[in-house]
GROMACS .gro file of C-alpha atoms in nm:
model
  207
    1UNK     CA    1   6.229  21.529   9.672
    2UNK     CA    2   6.534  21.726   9.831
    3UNK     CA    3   6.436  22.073   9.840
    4UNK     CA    4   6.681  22.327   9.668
    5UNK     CA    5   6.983  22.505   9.826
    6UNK     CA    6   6.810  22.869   9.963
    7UNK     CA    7   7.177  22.992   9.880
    8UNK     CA    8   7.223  22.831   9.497
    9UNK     CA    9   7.515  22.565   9.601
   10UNK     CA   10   7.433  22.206   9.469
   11UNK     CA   11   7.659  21.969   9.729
   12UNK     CA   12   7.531  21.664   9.549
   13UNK     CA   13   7.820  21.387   9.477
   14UNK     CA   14   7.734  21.410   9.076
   15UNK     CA   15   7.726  21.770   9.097
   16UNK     CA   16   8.095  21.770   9.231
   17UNK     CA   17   8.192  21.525   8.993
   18UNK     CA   18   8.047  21.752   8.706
   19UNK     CA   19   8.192  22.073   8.758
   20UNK     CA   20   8.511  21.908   8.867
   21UNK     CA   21   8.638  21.611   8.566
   22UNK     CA   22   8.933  21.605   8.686
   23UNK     CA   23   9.076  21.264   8.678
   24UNK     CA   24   8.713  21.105   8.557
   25UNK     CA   25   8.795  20.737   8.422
   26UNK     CA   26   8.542  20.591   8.194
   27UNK     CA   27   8.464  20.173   8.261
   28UNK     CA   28   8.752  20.097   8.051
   29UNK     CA   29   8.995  20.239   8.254
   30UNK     CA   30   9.063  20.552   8.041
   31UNK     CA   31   9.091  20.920   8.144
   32UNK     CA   32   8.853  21.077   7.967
   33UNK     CA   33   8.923  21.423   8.056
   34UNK     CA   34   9.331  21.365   7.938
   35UNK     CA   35   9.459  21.590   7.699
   36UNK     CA   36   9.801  21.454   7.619
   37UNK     CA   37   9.914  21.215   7.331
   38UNK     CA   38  10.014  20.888   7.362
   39UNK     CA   39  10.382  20.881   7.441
   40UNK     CA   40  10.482  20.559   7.226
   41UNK     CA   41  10.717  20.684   6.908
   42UNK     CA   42  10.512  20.774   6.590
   43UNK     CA   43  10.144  20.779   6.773
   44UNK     CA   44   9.947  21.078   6.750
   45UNK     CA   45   9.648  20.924   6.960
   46UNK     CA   46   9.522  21.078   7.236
   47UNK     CA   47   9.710  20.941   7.547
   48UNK     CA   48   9.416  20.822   7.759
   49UNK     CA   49   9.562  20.529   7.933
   50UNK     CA   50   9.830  20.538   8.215
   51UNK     CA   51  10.143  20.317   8.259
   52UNK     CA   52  10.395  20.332   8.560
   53UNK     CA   53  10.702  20.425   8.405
   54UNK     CA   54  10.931  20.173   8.595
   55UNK     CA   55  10.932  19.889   8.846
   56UNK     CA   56  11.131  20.117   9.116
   57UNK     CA   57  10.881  20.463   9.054
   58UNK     CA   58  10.510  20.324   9.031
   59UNK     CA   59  10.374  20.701   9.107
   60UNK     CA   60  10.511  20.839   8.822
   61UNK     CA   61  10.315  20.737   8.484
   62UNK     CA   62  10.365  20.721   8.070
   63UNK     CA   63  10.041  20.786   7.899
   64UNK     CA   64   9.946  20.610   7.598
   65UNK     CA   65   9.626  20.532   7.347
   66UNK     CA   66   9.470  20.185   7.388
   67UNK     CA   67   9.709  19.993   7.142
   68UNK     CA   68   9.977  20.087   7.258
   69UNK     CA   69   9.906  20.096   7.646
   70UNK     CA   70   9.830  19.699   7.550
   71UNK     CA   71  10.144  19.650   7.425
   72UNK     CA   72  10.374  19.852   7.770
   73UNK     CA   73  10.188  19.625   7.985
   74UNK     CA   74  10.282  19.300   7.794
   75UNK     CA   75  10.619  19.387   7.851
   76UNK     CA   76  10.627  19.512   8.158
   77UNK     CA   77  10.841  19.306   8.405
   78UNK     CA   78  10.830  19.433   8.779
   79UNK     CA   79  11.126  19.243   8.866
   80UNK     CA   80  11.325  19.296   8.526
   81UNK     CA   81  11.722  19.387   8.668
   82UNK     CA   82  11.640  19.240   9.048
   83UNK     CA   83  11.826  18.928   9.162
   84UNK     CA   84  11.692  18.545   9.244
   85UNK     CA   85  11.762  18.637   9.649
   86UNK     CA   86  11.536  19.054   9.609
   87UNK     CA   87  11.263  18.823   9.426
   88UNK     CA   88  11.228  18.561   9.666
   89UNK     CA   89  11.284  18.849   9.986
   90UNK     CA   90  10.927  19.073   9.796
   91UNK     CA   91  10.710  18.746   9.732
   92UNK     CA   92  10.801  18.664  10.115
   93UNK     CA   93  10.652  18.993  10.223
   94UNK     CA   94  10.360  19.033   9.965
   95UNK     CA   95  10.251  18.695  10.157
   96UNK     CA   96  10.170  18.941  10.442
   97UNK     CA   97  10.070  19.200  10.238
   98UNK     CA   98  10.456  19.399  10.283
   99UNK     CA   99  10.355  19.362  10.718
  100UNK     CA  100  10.579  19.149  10.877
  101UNK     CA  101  10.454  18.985  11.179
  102UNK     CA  102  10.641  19.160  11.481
  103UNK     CA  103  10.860  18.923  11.727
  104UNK     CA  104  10.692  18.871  12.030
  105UNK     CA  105  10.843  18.997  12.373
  106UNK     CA  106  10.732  19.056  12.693
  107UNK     CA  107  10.736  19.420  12.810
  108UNK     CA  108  11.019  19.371  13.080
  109UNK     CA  109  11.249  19.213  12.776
  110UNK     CA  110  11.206  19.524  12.573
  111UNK     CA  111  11.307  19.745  12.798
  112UNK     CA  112  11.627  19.548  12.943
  113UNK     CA  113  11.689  19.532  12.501
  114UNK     CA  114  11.701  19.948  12.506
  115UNK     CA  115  11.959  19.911  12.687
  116UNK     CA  116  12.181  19.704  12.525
  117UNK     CA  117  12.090  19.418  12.712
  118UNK     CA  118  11.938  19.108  12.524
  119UNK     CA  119  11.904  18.844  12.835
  120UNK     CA  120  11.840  19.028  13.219
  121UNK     CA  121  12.052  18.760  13.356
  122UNK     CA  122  12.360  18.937  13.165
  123UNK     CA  123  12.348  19.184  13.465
  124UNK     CA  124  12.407  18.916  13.760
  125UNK     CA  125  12.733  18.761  13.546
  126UNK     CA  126  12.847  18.427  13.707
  127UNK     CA  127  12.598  18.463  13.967
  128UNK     CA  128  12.307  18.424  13.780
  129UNK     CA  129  12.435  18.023  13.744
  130UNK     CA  130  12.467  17.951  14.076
  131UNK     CA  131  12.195  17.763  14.227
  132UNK     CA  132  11.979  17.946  14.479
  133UNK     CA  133  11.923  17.694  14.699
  134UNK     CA  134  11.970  17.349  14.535
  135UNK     CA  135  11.592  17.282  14.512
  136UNK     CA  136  11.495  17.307  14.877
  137UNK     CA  137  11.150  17.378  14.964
  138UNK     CA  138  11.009  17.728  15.150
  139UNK     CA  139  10.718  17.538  15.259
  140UNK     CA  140  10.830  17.618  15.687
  141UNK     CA  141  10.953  17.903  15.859
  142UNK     CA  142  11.265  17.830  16.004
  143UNK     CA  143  11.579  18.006  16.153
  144UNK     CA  144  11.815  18.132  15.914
  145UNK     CA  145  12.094  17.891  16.076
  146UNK     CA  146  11.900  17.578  16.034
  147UNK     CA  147  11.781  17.702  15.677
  148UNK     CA  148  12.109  17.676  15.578
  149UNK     CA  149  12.191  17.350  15.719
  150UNK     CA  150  11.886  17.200  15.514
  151UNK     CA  151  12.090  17.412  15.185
  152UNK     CA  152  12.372  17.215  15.230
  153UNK     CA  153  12.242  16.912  15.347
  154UNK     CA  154  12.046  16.910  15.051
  155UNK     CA  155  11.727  16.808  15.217
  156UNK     CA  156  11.413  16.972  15.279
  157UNK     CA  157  11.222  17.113  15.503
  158UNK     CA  158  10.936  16.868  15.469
  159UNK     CA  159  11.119  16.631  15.552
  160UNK     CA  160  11.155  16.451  15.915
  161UNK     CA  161  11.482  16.431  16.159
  162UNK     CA  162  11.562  16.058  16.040
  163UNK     CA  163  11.530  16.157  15.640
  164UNK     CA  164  11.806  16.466  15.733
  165UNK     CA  165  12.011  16.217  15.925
  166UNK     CA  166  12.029  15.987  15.565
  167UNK     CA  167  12.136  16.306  15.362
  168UNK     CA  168  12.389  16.338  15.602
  169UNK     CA  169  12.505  16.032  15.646
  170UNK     CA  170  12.514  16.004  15.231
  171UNK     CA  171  12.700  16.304  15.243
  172UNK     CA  172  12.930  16.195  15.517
  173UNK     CA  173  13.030  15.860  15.292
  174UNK     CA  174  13.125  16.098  15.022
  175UNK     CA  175  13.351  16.366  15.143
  176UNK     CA  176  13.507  16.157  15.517
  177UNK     CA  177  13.882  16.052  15.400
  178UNK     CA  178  13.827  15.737  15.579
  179UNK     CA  179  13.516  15.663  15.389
  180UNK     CA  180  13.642  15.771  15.035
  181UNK     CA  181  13.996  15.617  14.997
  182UNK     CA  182  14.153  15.892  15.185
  183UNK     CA  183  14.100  16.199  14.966
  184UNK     CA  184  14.140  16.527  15.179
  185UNK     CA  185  14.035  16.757  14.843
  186UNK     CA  186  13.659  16.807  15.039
  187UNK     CA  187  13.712  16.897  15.378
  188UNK     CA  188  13.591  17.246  15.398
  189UNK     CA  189  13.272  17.092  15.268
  190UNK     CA  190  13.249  16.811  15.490
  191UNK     CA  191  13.308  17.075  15.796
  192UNK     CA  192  13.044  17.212  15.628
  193UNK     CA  193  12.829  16.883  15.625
  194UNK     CA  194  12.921  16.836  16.009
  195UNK     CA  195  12.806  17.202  16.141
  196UNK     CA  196  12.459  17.152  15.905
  197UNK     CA  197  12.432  16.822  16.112
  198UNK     CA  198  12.502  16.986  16.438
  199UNK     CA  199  12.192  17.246  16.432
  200UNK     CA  200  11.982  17.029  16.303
  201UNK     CA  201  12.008  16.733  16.527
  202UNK     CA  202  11.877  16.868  16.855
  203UNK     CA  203  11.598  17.121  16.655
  204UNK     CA  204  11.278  17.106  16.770
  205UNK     CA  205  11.177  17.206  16.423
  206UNK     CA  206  11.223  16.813  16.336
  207UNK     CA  207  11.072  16.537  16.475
   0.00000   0.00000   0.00000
């Protein structure tokens, strides 16, 4: 048995709830403690029983006696005056409870999109097509000279001295004007294709 407050307060949930109706609402949903009458034309009832007053202000409420509270809510439409498209957009968020699922993006994207900037590559321009390296392989240390020689060889480093001589000699069927009908339109690469050869070919970095 809870003994009694030394200083007279009773902090007891019923207590509260007794010297403050306020707002009490019996099991059928009425106030009991309302004093106003129903709002419906004619009625004279006590207005016990709330009603939002329109689709587009649910806080504010018409108050109404049983009968007549009964007959507001059969006619109550909340999307009475909204379109076919606004009906379809509020069932497609009260499917997640009116919380859309976020897009997700990594943190590095976000901050590139505060500025302005939906893809990073945006800031490189035509550089960031160009291709860094055409697929060759880091997998050996070599000189920077001879690292480019394997770029435009297109070979790898993996590879051995007879597999670069092939690429070469591909390479050398493709661009030579006496190996390709006598077109002259590639031979600032083929120059290219002949240095490449020429530091690879004596490297001790090959066998």
């Amino acid at each position: 048995m809870p003994k009694p407050d030394p200083f007279g307060f009773d902090m007891s949930v019923k207590s509260a709830k007794k010297n403050n109706p306020r707002g009490r609402r019996g099991m059928s949903g009425a106030q009991e403690t309302s004093v106003r009458v129903c709002e419906h034309d004619g009625c004279e009832e006590a207005g016990k029983y709330r009603a939002p007053r329109a689709p587009d202000v649910l806080d504010e409420y018409k108050w109404f006696c049983k009968d007549h509270v009964r007959e507001y809510n059969l006619k109550w439409n909340f999307f009475d005056g909204t379109t076919e498209a606004e009906i379809n957009a509020q069932m497609s968020k009260d499917k997640v409870w009116e919380r859309e699922t976020k897009k997700f993006t990594d943190p590095e994207a976000r901050a590139w999109a505060r500025l302005g900037i939906e893809d990073p590559h945006q800031v490189l321009g035509a550089n960031a097509t160009q291709n860094p390296g055409k697929g060759v392989s880091g997998t050996r240390r070599l000189p920077p000279t001879e690292r480019r020689a394997i770029e435009i060889l297109e070979a790898k480093d993996s590879w051995s001295k007879a597999d670069v001589r092939k690429a070469y000699k591909k390479l050398i069927k493709v661009l030579h004007p006496d190996m390709n009908g006598g077109d002259r339109s590639q031979e600032e690469q083929l120059q290219e294709v002949v240095w490449a050869w020429d530091q690879l070919k004596d490297s001790r970095n090959f066998k």
